[in-house]
mmCIF file of C-alpha atoms and ligand atoms in Angstrom:
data_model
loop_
_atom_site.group_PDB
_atom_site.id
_atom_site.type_symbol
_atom_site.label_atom_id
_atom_site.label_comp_id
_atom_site.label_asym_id
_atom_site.label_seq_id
_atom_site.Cartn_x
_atom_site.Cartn_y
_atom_site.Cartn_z
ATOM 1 C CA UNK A 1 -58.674 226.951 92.367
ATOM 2 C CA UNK A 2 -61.627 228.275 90.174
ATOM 3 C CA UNK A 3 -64.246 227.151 87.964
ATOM 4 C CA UNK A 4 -62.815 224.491 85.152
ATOM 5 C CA UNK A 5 -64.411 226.186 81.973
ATOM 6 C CA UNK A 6 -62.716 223.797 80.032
ATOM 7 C CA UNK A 7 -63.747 220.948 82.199
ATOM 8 C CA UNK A 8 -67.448 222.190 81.852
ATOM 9 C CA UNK A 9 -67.669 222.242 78.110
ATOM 10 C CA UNK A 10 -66.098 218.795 77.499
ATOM 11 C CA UNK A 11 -68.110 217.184 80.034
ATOM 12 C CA UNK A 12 -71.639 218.990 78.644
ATOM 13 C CA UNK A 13 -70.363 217.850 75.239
ATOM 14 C CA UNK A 14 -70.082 213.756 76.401
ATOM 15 C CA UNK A 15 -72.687 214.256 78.117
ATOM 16 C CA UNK A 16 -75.219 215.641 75.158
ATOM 17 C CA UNK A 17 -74.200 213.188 73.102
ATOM 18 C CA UNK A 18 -75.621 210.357 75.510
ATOM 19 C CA UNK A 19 -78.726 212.428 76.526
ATOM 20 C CA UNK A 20 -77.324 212.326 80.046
ATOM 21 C CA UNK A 21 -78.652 215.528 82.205
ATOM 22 C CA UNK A 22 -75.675 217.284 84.096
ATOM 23 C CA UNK A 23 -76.220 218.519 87.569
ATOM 24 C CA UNK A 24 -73.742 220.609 88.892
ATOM 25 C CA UNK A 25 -73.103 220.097 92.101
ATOM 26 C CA UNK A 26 -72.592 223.637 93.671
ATOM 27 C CA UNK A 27 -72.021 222.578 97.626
ATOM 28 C CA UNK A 28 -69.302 224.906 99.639
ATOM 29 C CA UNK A 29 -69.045 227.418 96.174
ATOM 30 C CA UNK A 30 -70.000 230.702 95.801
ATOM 31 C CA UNK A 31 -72.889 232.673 93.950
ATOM 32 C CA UNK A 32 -69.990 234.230 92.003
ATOM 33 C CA UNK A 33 -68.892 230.499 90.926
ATOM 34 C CA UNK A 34 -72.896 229.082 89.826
ATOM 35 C CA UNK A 35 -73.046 232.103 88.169
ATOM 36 C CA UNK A 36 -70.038 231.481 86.044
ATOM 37 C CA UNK A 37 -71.830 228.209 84.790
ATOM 38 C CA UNK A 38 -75.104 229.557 84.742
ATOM 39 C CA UNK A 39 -73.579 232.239 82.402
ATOM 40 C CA UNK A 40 -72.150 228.992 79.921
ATOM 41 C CA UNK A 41 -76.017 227.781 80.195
ATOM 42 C CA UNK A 42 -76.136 225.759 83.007
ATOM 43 C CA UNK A 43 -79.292 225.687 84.842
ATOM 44 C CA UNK A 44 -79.400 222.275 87.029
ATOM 45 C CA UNK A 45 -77.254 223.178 90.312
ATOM 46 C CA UNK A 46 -77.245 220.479 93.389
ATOM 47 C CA UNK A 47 -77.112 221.449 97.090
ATOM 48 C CA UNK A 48 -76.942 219.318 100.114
ATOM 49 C CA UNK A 49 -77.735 222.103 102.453
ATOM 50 C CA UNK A 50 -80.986 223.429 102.989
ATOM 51 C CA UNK A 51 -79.700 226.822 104.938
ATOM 52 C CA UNK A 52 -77.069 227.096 102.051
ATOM 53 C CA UNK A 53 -79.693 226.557 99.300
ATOM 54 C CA UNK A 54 -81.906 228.896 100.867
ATOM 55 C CA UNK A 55 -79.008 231.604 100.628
ATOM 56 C CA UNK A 56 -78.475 230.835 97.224
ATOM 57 C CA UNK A 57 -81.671 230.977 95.710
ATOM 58 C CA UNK A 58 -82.340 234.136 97.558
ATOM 59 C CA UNK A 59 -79.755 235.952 95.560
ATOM 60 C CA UNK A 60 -79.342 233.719 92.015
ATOM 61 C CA UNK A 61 -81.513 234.136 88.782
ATOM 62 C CA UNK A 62 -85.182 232.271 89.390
ATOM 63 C CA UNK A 63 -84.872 230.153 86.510
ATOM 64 C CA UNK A 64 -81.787 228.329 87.724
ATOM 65 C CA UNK A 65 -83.596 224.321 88.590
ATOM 66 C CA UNK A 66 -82.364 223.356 92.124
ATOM 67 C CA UNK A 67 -81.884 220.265 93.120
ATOM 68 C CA UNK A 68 -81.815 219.075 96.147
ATOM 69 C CA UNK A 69 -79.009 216.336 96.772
ATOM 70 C CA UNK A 70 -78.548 215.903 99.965
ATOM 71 C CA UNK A 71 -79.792 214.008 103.179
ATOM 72 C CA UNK A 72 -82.955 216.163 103.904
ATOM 73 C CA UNK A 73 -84.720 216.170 107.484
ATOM 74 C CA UNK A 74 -88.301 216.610 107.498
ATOM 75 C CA UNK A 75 -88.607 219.298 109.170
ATOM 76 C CA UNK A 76 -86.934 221.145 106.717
ATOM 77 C CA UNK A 77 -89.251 220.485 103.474
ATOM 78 C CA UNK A 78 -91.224 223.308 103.993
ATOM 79 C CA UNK A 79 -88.375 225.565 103.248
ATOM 80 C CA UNK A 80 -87.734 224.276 99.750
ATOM 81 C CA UNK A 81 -90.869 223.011 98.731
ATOM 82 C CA UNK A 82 -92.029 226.544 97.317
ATOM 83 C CA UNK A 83 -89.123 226.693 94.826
ATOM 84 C CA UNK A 84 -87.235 223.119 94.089
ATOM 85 C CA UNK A 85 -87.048 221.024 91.275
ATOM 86 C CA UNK A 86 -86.426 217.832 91.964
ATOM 87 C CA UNK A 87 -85.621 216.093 95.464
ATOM 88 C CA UNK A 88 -83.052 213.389 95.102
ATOM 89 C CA UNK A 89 -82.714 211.610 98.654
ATOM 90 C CA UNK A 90 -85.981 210.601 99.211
ATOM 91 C CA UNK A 91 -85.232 208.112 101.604
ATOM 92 C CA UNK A 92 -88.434 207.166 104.084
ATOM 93 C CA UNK A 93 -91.854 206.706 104.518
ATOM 94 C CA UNK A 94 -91.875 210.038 106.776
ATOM 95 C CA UNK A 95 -90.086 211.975 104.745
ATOM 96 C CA UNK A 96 -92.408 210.998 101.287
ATOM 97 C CA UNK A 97 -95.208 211.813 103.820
ATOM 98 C CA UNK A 98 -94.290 215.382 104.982
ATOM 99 C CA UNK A 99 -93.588 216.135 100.995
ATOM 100 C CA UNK A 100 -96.801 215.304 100.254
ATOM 101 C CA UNK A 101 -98.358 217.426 103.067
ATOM 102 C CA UNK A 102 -95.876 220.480 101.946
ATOM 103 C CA UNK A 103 -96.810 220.343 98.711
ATOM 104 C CA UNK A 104 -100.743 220.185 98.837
ATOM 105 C CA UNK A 105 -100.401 223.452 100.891
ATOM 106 C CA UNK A 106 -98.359 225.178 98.319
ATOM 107 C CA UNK A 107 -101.077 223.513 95.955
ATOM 108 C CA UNK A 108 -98.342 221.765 93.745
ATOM 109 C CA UNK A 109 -96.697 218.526 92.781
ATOM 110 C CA UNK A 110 -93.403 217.823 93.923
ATOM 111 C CA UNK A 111 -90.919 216.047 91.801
ATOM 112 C CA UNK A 112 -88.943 213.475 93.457
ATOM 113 C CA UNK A 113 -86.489 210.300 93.207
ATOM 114 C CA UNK A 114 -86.473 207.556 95.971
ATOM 115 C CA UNK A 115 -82.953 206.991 97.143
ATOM 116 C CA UNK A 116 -81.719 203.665 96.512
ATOM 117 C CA UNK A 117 -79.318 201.800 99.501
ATOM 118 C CA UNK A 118 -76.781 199.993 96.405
ATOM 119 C CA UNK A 119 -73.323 200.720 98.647
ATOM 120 C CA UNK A 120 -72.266 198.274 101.098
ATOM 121 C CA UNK A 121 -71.189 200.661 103.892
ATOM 122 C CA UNK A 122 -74.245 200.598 106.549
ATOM 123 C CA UNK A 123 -74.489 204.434 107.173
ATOM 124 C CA UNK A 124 -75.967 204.738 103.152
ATOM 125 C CA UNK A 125 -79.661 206.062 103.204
ATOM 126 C CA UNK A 126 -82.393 204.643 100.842
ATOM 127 C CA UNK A 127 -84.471 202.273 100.581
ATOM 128 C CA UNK A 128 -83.510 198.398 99.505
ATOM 129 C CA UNK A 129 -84.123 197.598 95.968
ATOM 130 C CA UNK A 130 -86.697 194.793 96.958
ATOM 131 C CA UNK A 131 -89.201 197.354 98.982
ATOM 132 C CA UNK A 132 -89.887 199.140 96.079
ATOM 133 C CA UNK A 133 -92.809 197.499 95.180
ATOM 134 C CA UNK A 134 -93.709 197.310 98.934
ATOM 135 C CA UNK A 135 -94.307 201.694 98.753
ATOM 136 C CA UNK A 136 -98.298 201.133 98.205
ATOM 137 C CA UNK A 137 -98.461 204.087 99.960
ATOM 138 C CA UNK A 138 -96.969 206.480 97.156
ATOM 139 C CA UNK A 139 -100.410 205.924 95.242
ATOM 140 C CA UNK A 140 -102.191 207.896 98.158
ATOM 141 C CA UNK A 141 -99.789 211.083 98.151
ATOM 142 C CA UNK A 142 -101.385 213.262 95.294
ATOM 143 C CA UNK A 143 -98.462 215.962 95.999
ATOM 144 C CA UNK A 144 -95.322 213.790 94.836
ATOM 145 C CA UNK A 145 -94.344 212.615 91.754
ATOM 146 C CA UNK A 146 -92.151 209.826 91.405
ATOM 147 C CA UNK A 147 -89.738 210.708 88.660
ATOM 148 C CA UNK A 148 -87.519 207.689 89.322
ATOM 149 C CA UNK A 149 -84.265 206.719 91.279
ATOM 150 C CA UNK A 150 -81.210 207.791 92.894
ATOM 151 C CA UNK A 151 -78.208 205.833 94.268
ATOM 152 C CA UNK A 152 -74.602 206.366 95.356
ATOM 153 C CA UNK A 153 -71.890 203.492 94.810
ATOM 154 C CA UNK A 154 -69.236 202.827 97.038
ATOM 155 C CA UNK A 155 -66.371 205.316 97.886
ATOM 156 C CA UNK A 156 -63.586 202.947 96.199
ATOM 157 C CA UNK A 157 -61.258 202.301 93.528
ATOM 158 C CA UNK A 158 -62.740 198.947 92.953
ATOM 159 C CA UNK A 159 -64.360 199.718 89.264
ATOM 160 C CA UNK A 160 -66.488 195.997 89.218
ATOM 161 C CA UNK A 161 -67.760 197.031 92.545
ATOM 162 C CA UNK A 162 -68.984 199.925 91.786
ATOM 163 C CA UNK A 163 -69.972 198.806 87.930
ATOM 164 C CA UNK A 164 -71.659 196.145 90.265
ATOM 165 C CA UNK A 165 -73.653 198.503 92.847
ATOM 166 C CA UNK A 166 -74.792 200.759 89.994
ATOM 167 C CA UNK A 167 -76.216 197.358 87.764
ATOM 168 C CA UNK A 168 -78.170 196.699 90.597
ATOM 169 C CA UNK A 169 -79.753 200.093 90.796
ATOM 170 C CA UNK A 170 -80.564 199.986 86.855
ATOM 171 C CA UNK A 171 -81.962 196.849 87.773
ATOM 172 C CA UNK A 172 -83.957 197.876 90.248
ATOM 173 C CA UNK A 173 -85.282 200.668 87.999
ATOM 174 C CA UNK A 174 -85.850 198.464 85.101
ATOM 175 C CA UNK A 175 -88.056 196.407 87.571
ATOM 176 C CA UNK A 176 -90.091 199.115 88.517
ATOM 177 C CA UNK A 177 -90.723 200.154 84.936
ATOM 178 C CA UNK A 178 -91.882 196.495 83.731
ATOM 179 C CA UNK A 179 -93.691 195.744 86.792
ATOM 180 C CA UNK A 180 -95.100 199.284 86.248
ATOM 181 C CA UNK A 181 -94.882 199.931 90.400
ATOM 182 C CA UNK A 182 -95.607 203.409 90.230
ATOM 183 C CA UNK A 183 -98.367 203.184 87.856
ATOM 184 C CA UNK A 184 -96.278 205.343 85.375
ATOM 185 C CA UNK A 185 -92.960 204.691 83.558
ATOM 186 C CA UNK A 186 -89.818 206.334 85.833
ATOM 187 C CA UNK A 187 -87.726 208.288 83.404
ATOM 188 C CA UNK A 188 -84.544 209.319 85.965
ATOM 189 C CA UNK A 189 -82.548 207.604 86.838
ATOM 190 C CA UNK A 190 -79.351 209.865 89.106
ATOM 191 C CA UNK A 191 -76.608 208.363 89.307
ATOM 192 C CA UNK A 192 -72.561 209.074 89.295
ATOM 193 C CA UNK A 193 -70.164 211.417 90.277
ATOM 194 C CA UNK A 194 -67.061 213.512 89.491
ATOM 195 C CA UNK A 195 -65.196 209.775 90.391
ATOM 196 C CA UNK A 196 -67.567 207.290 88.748
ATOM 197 C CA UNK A 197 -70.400 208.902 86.202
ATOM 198 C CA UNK A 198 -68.872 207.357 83.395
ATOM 199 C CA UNK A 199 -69.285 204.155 85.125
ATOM 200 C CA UNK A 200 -72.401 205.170 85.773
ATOM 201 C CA UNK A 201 -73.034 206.110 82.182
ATOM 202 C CA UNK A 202 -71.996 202.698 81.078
ATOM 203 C CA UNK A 203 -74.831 201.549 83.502
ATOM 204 C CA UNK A 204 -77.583 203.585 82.521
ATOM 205 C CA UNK A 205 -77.746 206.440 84.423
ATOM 206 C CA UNK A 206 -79.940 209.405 82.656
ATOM 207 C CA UNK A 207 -78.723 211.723 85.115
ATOM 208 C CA UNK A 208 -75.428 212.248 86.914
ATOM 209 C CA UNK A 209 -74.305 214.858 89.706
ATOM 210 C CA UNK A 210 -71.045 216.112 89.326
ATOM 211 C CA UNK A 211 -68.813 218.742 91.761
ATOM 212 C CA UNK A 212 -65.638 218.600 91.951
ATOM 213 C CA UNK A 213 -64.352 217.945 88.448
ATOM 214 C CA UNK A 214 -66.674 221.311 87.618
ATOM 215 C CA UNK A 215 -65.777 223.970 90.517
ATOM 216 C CA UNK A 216 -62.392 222.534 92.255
ATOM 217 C CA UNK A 217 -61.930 220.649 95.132
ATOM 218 C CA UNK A 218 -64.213 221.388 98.158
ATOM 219 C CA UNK A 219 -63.436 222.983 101.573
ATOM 220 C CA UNK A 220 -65.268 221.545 104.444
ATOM 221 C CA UNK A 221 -67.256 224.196 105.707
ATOM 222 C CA UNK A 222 -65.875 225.606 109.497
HETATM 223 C C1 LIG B 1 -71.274 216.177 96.842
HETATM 224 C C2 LIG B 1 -72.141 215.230 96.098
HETATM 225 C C3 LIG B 1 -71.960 214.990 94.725
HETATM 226 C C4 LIG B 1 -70.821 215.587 93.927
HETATM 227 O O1 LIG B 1 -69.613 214.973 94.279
HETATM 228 P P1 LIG B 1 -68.273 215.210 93.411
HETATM 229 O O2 LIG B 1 -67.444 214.033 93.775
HETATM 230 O O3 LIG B 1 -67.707 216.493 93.865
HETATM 231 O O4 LIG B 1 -68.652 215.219 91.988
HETATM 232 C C5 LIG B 1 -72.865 214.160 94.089
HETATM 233 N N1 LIG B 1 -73.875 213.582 94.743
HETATM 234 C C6 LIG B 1 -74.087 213.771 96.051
HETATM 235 C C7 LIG B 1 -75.241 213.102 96.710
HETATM 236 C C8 LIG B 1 -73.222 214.592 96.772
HETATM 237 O O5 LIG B 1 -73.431 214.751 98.093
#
């Protein structure tokens, strides 16, 4: 199972025409696989990993944007702070803290979105909706940028749950914008898979992360 080229152009053609930014999701693949996309014009890839992103970006064309998807530990910012685009799972007080710090050394401004806890299963990171306006902190962190919000729904089949989860994160957004929490107006918002980004569409969402449905099914790694 390879690359769906077909799969690619259809979904960059729906997704144009709603001004919805693709991120392919490039976890498990190869460099031979991004670079199939990258070849069709893709340049927003999403890792989880910070040792696999590390390997990738060491080896793949410096004007690919990398985003970084997954559940990141503090102690590994420093390693991507010199080269990433945009931090998804920004999901704690320490973590927005040691961006901050990471970034002022590098001199720069990180770009990031604050994860969102919309799913009902406990183990979900992010923040609740209702703290956002509780983060009084973000004003004193000169090296992040709040770009806006991320949030995963549910792993289900239940469509009005998820539709449900993924209101409340526009919501939450929309509330931030009108209440003006982070003194500028949020223009991401991430959310939506291979599964659900249509859903997610329907709801909103400016920016969705998509795998599967682009490179194949995914092997755990051993
Ligand atoms: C793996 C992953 C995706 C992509 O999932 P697919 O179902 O393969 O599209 C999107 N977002 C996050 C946070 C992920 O970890």
């Amino acid at each position: 199972m390879g690359v769906n080229i077909t799969a690619y152009k259809d979904i960059v053609k729906e997704l144009q025409a709603q001004k919805v930014t693709l991120v392919a999701v490039s976890k498990f693949k190869s460099a031979e696989d991004i670079m199939e996309l990258y070849e069709l014009g893709q340049r927003d890839f999403g890792e989880n990993f910070v040792q696999e992103l590390l390997l990738k970006q060491e080896v793949l064309p410096k004007d690919i944007r990398w985003h970084f998807i997954g559940h990141l530990q503090s102690n590994k910012v420093k390693y991507i702070a010199p080269f990433v685009h945009l931090i998804h799972g920004v999901d704690s007080k320490k973590l927005l803290a040691e961006i901050n710090k990471q970034a002022l050394k590098l001199d720069k401004v990180i770009h990031c979105l604050l994860q969102i806890h919309i799913a009902e299963e406990e183990t979900k990171f992010g923040f609740g909706s209702h703290e956002l306006s509780e983060l009084h902190e973000i004003h004193e962190l000169p090296g992040i940028k709040i770009d806006g919000l991320m949030g995963m729904a549910s792993f289900t089949d239940d469509e009005q749950k998820i539709k449900k989860e993924f209101g409340e994160l526009k919501k939450a957004f929309d509330r931030a914008n009108q209440l003006s929490t982070f003194n500028h107006q949020l223009s991401t918002l991430s959310m939506g898979m291979s599964s659900d980004y249509q859903l997610a569409i329907q709801s909103g969402s400016t920016m969705v992360r998509i795998g599967s449905l682009l490179f194949g099914s995914r092997n755990q790694p051993a």
